[in-house]
Amino acid sequence: MKSLEKQIRPILIKTGSLLDVEHETILPNAFVLVEGDKISAVGSQKTLGSEEALGEVIDLSDKYVLPGLINSHAHLCMPADGTPLTDFQTETNEIWLLTAARNAHKALMSGVTTVRDCGDRDGLVFQLRRAIEKGLAQGPRIIQSGSFITMTGGHAYQEGREVDGVEEMVKAVRRSFKEGSDFIKVMATGGGTPGTYPEFASFSVPELSAAVETAHRIGKTVAAHCRGIPGICNAIEAGVDHIEHACFELPEFVLEFDPAIADRIAASGIYVTPTIQLYRDMVNNLIEKQEKAPLSKEEEKKLNLMSRCVEEKLRSLQGMLDAGVICVAGDDAGLPLTPFDRFWQELDAMEAGGMTAMQTMVAATKTAATAMGRLDEIGSIAVGKQADIIAVESDPCRDITALANPSFIMRAGRIYRQ
């Protein structure tokens, strides 16, 4: 196995079927030539000359080959192993960093070659990214926000950067970029942190606008955590680039899709990461528990609530698609019940919400790269791009579960599974 050896000769990959996400089609019997960390040629095997002259041959003629997947919303530092976040918050930074390293390896070995990390603690993921780049750890390419920006006492304030008012917001954004953030993540509403009111807006429009203007001035983007409708509306008015979750939430954890707001999102060109699977994970966990023993009254109430939530999340995705909203795939991996090695389940959830299997894979490759401003580097198998390539045993367009166990994984020209 050559997973950690630096490749010297070019690598010729012969494929049975190549998923061309740029044109949403499948190319039969194609080849991909990899030189160093980039793709140098793609074409039909009929045009190949002497294989030996081209380089080392990897025969994937019985496989379906596609670009490495991009998880557009994850938290590498968080446990993803059932540990409640309130318990994990008492752990040291060293444990958080080791947890992030474990999660990064799991993500990579599941076929995720790029992770957009939407918030860590004390810049720990910056250190993980350096370790991966130095070869001290194995993991995906990391696009990261660094610390969250939240209001005083707002969602994730324990790990985030608390600010109030326009001036403090501007300073926090500048500080984040000084530390190396690729984009800004702001908590535009409350969330799972107790007492933070997810149905209401956390920041005013002027506060959010200050973040957007400061980031855009240097060509960076802003992502807004938005569960409640007021926060979504403020984020739209402020001109954010990404909306995370978009739950259309009202008081008492009632989710109610609003077509007029979806039209506004679409007209503004804002990308949405719907993060559906984390709610399905909660439902599945309670169902599994119910099969072993009766649920408590509180658990029964939560199961009914979460089941309705999943139904409304799926309805909202269909409504946003109908409105023309561009959605990318991200599963909020890191939360207690959402692991890093089952990203394909988010694509399955998006398919349940109205997308075709091909559309979900585009959302997890080309569209995700476009939303990050990285389409010239990643997101498809094309000449000049990073050689992020995975292969699976059967056609994922017919059955998305084919993505559950990739048999070949390459990131930036290095083979991690063959």
XYZ file of N, CA, C and O in Angstrom, residues 13-17 58-65 389-391 407-408 418:
76
model
N -5.429 6.364 -13.540
C -6.588 5.678 -12.968
C -7.557 5.332 -14.085
O -8.062 6.219 -14.781
N -7.791 4.045 -14.278
C -8.768 3.579 -15.268
C -10.086 3.319 -14.546
O -10.137 2.568 -13.575
N -11.147 3.954 -15.022
C -12.436 3.841 -14.341
C -13.447 3.071 -15.183
O -13.389 3.084 -16.415
N -14.381 2.452 -14.505
C -15.507 1.835 -15.204
C -16.552 2.877 -15.536
O -17.062 2.957 -16.652
N -16.864 3.719 -14.533
C -17.822 4.812 -14.709
C -17.320 6.002 -13.913
O -16.997 5.878 -12.723
N -3.669 2.251 -11.931
C -4.614 1.759 -10.931
C -5.902 1.423 -11.660
O -6.535 2.301 -12.263
N -6.256 0.177 -11.645
C -7.414 -0.291 -12.414
C -8.671 -0.284 -11.547
O -8.852 -1.123 -10.666
N -9.534 0.676 -11.797
C -10.831 0.768 -11.121
C -11.950 0.559 -12.135
O -13.015 1.179 -12.053
N -11.684 -0.322 -13.100
C -12.628 -0.524 -14.207
C -13.959 -1.123 -13.769
O -14.949 -1.059 -14.513
N -13.992 -1.713 -12.590
C -15.248 -2.271 -12.092
C -15.869 -1.382 -11.015
O -16.744 -1.795 -10.271
N -15.402 -0.127 -10.941
C -15.867 0.778 -9.888
C -16.538 2.021 -10.479
O -16.400 2.333 -11.664
N -17.256 2.718 -9.607
C -17.813 4.032 -9.928
C -16.925 5.070 -9.244
O -16.738 5.034 -8.032
N -16.381 5.971 -10.027
C -15.405 6.942 -9.539
C -16.040 8.334 -9.523
O -16.725 8.720 -10.482
N -10.223 12.084 -5.225
C -10.941 11.076 -5.999
C -11.305 9.919 -5.089
O -10.469 9.436 -4.316
N -12.554 9.453 -5.179
C -12.961 8.256 -4.453
C -13.647 7.301 -5.427
O -14.069 7.700 -6.520
N -13.740 6.043 -5.023
C -14.416 5.042 -5.845
C -15.287 4.175 -4.952
O -14.931 3.881 -3.801
N -14.085 2.176 -1.666
C -12.998 1.202 -1.768
C -11.694 1.843 -2.210
O -10.634 1.212 -2.161
N -11.752 3.105 -2.640
C -10.559 3.841 -3.056
C -10.711 5.276 -2.603
O -11.770 5.889 -2.803
N -6.828 1.703 -0.910
C -6.851 1.079 -2.230
C -7.076 -0.419 -2.036
O -6.212 -1.084 -1.456
